[in-house]
C-alpha atoms as a PDB file:
ATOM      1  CA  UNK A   1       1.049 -21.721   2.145  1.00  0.00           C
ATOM      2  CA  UNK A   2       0.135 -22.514   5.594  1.00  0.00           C
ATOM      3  CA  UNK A   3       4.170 -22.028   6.235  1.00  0.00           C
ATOM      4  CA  UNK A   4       2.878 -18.530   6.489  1.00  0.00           C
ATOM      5  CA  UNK A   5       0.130 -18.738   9.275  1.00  0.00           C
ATOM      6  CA  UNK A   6       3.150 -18.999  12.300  1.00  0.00           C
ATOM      7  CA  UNK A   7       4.765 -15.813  11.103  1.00  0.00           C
ATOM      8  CA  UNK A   8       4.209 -12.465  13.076  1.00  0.00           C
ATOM      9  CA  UNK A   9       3.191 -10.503  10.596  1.00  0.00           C
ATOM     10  CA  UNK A  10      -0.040  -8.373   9.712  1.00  0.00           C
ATOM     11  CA  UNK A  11      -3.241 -10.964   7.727  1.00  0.00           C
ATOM     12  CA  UNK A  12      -2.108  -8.331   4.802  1.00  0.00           C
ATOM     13  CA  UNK A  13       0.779  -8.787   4.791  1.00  0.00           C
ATOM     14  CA  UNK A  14       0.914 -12.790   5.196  1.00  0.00           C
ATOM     15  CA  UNK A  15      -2.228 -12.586   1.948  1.00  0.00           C
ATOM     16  CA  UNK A  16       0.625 -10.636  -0.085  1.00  0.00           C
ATOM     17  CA  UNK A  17       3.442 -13.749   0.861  1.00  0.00           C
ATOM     18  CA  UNK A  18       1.217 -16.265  -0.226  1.00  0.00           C
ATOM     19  CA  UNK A  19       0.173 -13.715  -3.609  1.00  0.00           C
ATOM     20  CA  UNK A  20       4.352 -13.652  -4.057  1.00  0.00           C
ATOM     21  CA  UNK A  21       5.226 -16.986  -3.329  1.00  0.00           C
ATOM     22  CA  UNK A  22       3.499 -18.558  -6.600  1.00  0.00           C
ATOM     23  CA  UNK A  23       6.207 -17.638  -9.074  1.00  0.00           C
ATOM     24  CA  UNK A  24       8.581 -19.861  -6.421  1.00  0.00           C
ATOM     25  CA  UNK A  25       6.140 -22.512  -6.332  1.00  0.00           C
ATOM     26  CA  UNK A  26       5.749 -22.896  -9.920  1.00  0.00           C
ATOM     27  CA  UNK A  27       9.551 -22.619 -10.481  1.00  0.00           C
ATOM     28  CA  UNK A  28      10.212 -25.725  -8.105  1.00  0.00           C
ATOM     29  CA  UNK A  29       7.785 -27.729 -10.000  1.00  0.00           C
ATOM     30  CA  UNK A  30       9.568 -27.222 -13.039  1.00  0.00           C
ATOM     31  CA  UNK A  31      12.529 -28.099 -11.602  1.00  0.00           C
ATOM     32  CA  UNK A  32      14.363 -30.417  -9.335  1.00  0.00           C
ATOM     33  CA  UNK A  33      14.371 -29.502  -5.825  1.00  0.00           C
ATOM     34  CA  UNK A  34      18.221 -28.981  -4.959  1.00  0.00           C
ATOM     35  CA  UNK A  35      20.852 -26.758  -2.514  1.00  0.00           C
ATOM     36  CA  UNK A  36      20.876 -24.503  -5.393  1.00  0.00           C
ATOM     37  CA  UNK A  37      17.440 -24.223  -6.030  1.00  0.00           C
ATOM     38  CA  UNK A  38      17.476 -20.722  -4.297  1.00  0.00           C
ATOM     39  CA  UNK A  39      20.269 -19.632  -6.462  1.00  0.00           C
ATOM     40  CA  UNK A  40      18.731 -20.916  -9.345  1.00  0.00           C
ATOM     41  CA  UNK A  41      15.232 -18.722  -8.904  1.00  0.00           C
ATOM     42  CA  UNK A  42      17.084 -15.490  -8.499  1.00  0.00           C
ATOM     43  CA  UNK A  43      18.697 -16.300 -11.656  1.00  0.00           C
ATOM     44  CA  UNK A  44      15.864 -17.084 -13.733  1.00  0.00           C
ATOM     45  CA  UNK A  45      14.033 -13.671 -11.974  1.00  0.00           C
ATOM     46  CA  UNK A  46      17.165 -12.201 -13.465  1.00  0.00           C
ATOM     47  CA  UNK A  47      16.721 -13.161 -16.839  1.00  0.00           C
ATOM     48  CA  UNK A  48      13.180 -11.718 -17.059  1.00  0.00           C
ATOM     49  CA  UNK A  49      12.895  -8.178 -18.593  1.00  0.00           C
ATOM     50  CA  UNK A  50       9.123  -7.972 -17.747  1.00  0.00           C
ATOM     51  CA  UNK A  51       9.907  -7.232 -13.850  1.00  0.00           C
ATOM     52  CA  UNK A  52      11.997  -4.488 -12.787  1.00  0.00           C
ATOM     53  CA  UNK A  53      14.632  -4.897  -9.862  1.00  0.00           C
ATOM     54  CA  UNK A  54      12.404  -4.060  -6.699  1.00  0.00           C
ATOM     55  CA  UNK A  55       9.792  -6.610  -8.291  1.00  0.00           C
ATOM     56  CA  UNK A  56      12.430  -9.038  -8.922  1.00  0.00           C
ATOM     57  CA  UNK A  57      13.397  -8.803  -5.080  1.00  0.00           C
ATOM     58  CA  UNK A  58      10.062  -8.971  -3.697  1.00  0.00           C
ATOM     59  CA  UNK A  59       9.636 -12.585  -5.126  1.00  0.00           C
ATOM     60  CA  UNK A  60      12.868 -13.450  -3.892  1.00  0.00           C
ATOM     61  CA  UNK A  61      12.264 -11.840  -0.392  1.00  0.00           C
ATOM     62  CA  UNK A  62       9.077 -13.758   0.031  1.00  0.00           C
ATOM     63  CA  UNK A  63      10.658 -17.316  -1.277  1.00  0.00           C
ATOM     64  CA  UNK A  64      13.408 -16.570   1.178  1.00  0.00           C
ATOM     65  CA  UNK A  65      11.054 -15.847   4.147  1.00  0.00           C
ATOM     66  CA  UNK A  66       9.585 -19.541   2.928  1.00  0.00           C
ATOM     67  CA  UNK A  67      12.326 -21.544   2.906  1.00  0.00           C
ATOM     68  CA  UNK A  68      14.005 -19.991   6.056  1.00  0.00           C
ATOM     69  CA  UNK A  69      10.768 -20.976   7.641  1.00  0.00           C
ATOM     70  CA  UNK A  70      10.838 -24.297   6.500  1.00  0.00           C
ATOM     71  CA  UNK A  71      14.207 -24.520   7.814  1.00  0.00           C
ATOM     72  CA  UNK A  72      13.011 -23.137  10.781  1.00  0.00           C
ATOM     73  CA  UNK A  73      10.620 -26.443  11.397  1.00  0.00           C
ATOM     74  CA  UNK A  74      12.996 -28.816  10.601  1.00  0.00           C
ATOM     75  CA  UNK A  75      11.668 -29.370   6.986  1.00  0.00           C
ATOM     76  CA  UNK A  76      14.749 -28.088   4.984  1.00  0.00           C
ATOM     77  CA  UNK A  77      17.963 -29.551   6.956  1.00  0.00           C
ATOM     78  CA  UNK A  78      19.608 -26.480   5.475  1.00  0.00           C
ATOM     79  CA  UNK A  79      19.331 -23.183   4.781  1.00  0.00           C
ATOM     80  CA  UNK A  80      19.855 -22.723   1.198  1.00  0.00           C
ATOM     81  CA  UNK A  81      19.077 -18.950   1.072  1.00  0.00           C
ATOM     82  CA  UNK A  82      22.642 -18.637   3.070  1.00  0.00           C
ATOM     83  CA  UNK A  83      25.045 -16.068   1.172  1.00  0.00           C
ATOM     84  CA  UNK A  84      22.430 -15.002  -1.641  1.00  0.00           C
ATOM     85  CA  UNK A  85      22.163 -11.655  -1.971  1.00  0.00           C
ATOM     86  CA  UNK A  86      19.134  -9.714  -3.179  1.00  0.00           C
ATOM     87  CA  UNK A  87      19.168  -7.684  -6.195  1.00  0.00           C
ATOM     88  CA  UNK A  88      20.498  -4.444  -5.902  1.00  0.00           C
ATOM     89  CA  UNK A  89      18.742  -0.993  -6.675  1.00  0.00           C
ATOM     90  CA  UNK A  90      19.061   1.907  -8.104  1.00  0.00           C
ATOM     91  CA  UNK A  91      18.812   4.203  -4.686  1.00  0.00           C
ATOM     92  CA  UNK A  92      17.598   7.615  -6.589  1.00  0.00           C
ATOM     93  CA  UNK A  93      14.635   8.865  -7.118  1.00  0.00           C
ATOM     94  CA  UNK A  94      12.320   6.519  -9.753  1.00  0.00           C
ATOM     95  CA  UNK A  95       9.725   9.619  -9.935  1.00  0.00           C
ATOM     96  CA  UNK A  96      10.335  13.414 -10.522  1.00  0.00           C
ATOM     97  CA  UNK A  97       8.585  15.440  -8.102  1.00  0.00           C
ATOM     98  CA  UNK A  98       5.462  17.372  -9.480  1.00  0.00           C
ATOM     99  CA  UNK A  99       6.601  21.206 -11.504  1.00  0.00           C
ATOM    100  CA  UNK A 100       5.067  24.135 -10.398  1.00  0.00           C
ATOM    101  CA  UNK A 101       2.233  23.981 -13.689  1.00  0.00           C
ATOM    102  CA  UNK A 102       1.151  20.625 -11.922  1.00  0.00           C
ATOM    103  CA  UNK A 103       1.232  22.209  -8.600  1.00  0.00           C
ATOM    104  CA  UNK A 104      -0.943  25.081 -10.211  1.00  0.00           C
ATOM    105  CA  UNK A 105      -3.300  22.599 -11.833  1.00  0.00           C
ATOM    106  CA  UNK A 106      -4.171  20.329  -8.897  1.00  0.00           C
ATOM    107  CA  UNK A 107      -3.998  23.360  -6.959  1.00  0.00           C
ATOM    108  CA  UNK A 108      -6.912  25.189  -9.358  1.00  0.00           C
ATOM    109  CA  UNK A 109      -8.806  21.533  -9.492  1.00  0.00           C
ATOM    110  CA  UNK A 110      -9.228  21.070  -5.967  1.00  0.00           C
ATOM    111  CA  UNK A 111     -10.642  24.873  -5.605  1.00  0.00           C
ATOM    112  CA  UNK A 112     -12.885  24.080  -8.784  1.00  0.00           C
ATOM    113  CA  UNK A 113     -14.637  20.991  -7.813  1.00  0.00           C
ATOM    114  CA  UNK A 114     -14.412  21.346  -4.102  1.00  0.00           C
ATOM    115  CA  UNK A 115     -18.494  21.407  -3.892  1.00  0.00           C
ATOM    116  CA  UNK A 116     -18.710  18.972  -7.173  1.00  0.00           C
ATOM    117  CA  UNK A 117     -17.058  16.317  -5.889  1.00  0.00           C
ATOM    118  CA  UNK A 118     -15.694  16.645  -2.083  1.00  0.00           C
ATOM    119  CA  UNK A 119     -14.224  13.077  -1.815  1.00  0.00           C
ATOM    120  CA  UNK A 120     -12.030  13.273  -4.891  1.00  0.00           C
ATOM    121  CA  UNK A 121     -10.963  16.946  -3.443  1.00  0.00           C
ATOM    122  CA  UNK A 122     -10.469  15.506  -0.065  1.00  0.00           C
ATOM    123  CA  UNK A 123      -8.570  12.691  -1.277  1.00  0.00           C
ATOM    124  CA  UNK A 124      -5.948  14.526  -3.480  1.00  0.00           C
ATOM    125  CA  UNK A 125      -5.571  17.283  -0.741  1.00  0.00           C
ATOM    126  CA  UNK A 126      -4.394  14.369   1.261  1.00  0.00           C
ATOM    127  CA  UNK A 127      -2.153  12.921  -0.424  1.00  0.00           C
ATOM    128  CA  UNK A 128      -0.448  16.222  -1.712  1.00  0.00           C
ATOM    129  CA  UNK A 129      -0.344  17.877   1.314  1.00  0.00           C
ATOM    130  CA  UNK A 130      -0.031  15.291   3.982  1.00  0.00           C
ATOM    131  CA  UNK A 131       2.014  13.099   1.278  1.00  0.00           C
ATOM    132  CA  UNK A 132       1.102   9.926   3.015  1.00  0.00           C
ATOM    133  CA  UNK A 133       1.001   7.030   1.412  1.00  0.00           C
ATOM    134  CA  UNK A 134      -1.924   5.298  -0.589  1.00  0.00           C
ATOM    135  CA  UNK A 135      -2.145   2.216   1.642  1.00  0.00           C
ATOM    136  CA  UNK A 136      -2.153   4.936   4.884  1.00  0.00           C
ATOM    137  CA  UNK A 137      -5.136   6.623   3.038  1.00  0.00           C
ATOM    138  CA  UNK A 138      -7.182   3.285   2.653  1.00  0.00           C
ATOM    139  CA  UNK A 139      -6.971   2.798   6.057  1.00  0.00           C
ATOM    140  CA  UNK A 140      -8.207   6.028   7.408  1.00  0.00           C
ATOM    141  CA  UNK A 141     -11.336   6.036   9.511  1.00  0.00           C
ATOM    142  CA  UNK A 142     -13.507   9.000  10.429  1.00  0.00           C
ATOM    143  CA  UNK A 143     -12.327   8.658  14.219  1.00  0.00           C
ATOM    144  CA  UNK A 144      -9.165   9.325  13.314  1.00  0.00           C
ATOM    145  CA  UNK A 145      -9.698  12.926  12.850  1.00  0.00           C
ATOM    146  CA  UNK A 146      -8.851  15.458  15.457  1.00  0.00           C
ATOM    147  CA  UNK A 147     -10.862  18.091  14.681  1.00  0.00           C
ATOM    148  CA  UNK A 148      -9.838  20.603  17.295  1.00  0.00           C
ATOM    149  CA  UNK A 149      -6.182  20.200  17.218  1.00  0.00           C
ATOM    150  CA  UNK A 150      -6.531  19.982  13.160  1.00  0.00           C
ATOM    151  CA  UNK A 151      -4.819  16.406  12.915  1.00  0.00           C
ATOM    152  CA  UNK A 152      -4.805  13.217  11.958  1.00  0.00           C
ATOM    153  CA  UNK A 153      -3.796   9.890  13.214  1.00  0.00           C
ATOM    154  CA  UNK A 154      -2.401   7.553  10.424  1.00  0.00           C
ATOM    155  CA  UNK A 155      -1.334   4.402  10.904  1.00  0.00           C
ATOM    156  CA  UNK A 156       2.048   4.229   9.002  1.00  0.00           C
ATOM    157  CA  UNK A 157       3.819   0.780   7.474  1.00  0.00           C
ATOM    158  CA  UNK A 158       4.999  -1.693   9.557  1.00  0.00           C
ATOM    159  CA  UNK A 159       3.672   0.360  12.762  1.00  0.00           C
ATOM    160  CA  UNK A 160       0.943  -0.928  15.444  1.00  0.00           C
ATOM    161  CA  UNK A 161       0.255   2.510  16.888  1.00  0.00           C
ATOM    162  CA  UNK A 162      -0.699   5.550  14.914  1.00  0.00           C
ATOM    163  CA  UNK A 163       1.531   8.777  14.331  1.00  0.00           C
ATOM    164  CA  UNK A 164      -1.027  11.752  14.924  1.00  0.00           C
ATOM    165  CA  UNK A 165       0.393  14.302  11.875  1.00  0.00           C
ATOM    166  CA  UNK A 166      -0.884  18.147  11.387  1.00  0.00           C
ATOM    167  CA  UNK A 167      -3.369  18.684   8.932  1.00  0.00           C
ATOM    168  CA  UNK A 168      -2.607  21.539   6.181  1.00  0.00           C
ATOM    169  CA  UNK A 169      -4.948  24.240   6.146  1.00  0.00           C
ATOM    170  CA  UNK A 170      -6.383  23.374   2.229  1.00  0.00           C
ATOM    171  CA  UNK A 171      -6.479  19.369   4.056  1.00  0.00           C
ATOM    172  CA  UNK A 172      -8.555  20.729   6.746  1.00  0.00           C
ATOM    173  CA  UNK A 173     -11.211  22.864   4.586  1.00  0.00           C
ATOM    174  CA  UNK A 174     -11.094  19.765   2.300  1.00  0.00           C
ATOM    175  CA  UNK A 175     -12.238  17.249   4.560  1.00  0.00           C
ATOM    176  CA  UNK A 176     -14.821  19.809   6.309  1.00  0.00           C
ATOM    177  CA  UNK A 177     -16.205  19.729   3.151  1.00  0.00           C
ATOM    178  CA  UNK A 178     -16.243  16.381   2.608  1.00  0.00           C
ATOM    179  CA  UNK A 179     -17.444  15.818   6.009  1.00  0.00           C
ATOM    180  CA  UNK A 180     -21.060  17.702   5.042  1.00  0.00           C
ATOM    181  CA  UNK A 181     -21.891  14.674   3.050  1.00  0.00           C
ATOM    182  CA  UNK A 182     -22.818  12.806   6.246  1.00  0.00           C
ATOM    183  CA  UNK A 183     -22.774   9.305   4.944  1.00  0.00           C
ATOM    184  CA  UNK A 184     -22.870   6.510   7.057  1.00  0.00           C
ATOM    185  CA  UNK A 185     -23.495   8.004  10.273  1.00  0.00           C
ATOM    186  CA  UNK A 186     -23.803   6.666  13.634  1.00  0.00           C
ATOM    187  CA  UNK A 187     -25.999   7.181  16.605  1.00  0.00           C
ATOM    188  CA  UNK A 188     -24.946  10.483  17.014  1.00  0.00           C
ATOM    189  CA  UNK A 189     -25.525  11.268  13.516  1.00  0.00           C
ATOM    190  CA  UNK A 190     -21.580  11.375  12.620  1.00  0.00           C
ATOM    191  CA  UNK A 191     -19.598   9.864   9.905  1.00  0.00           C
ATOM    192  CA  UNK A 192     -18.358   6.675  11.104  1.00  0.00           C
ATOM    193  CA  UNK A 193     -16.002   3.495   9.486  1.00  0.00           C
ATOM    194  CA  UNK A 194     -14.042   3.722   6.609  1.00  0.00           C
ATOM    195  CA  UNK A 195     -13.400   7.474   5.455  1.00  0.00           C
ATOM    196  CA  UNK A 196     -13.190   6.608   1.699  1.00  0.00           C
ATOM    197  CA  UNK A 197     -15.334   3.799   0.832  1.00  0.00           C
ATOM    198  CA  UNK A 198     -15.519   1.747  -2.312  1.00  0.00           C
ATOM    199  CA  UNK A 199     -18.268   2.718  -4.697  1.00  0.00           C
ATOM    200  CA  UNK A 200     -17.903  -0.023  -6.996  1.00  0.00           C
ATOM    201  CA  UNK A 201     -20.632  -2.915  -6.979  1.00  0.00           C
ATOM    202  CA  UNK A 202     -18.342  -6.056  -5.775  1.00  0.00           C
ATOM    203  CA  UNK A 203     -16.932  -3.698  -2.517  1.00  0.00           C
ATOM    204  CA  UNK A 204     -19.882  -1.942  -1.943  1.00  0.00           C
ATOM    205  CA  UNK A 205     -19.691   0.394   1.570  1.00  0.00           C
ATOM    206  CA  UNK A 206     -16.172  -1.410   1.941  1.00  0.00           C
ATOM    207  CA  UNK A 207     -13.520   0.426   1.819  1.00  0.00           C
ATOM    208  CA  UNK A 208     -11.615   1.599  -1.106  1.00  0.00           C
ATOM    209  CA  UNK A 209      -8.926   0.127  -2.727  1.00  0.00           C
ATOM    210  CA  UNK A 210      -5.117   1.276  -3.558  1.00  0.00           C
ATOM    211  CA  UNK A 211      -6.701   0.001  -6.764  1.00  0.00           C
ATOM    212  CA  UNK A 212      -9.625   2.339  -6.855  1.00  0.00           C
ATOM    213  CA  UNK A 213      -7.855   5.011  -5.493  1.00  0.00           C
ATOM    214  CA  UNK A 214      -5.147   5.222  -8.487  1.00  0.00           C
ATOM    215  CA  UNK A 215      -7.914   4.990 -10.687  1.00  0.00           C
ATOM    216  CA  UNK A 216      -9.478   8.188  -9.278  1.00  0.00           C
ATOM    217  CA  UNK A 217      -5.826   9.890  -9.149  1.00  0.00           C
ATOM    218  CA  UNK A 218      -5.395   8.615 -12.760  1.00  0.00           C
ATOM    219  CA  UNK A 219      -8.839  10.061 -13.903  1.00  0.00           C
ATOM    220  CA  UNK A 220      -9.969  12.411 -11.295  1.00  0.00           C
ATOM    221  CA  UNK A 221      -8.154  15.549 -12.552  1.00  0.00           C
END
């Protein structure tokens, strides 16, 4: 796994290579190491009706950012990922967008339990309205609010700077809310750190999961 530690890539994104590289791994030590070993993994991923096609390809992605690397060093003399395709996907839409009674509801939630519970609130407003993603979420930081402008800087995927993006109205009254909490201020008696922190034992005051939060979208309304 220490293939991995030369490769210019984020530490989160290197621990999610070395979390997808095991099924390779295991597959090699059940079978002889060969030119078509490479081949031979993409078509025992193809025979397996647990994974779908995008999770088929991002074992295959990771075992071919492996081997190219270890061709790379010298290691492999070849590179036996040479003319293998990935798996190809179905480009529409895996998700219908949300009806206008769902709309309605979340819309009706947020406005019901805005005093109740102003994380959960600010966290769906969020995500609805800003629709960023639930790894850009986790990563947001009181600091990266822009209170008199009304925006937001998020760090997107794959970028090193962040895009500044205009807050919607119900986003803005959301996290004003929210922000009355006051929770782990700092000198100037300001919310500091992690915006949504973790309030389960093993990550407590770290910051939440994608895990956690799909457990409070799952549950929270």
């Amino acid at each position: 796994y220490e293939v991995f530690d030369t490769l210019d890539v984020s530490e989160a994104t290197r621990a999610d290579y070395i979390a997808r590289l095991t099924p390779f791994i295991s597959f090699v030590e059940n079978n002889q190491f060969n030119l078509n070993t490479f081949l031979d993994f993409k078509r025992e991923l193809r025979s397996r009706e647990d994974l779908s096609a995008s999770s088929k390809n991002k074992y295959l992605v990771v075992a071919r950012i492996f081997l190219k690397e270890l061709n790379r060093r010298g290691i492999l003399p070849v590179d036996i990922t040479h003319n293998i395709r990935n798996f190809r996907l179905d480009k529409r839409h895996k998700l219908n967008g949300l009806n206008d009674r769902e709309v309605e509801s979340l819309e009706w939630w947020c406005q019901a339990h805005s005093v109740e519970k102003p994380r959960e609130v600010a966290i769906m407003c969020i995500l609805f309205y800003q629709g960023i993603r639930e790894g850009e979420l986790c990563k947001l930081n009181w600091e990266d609010v822009l209170w008199r402008s009304n925006q937001i800087l998020i760090k997107g995927k794959g970028r090193d700077d962040k895009e500044t993006v205009l807050l919607h109205p119900v986003s803005v009254k959301a996290l004003k809310q929210y922000y009355r909490v006051r929770q782990y201020l700092d000198e100037d008696n300001r919310p500091r750190g992690a915006m949504f922190r973790s309030r389960s034992v093993p990550s407590k005051q770290g910051r939440i999961t994608t895990r956690g939060l799909r457990h409070i979208v799952k549950t929270g309304f």
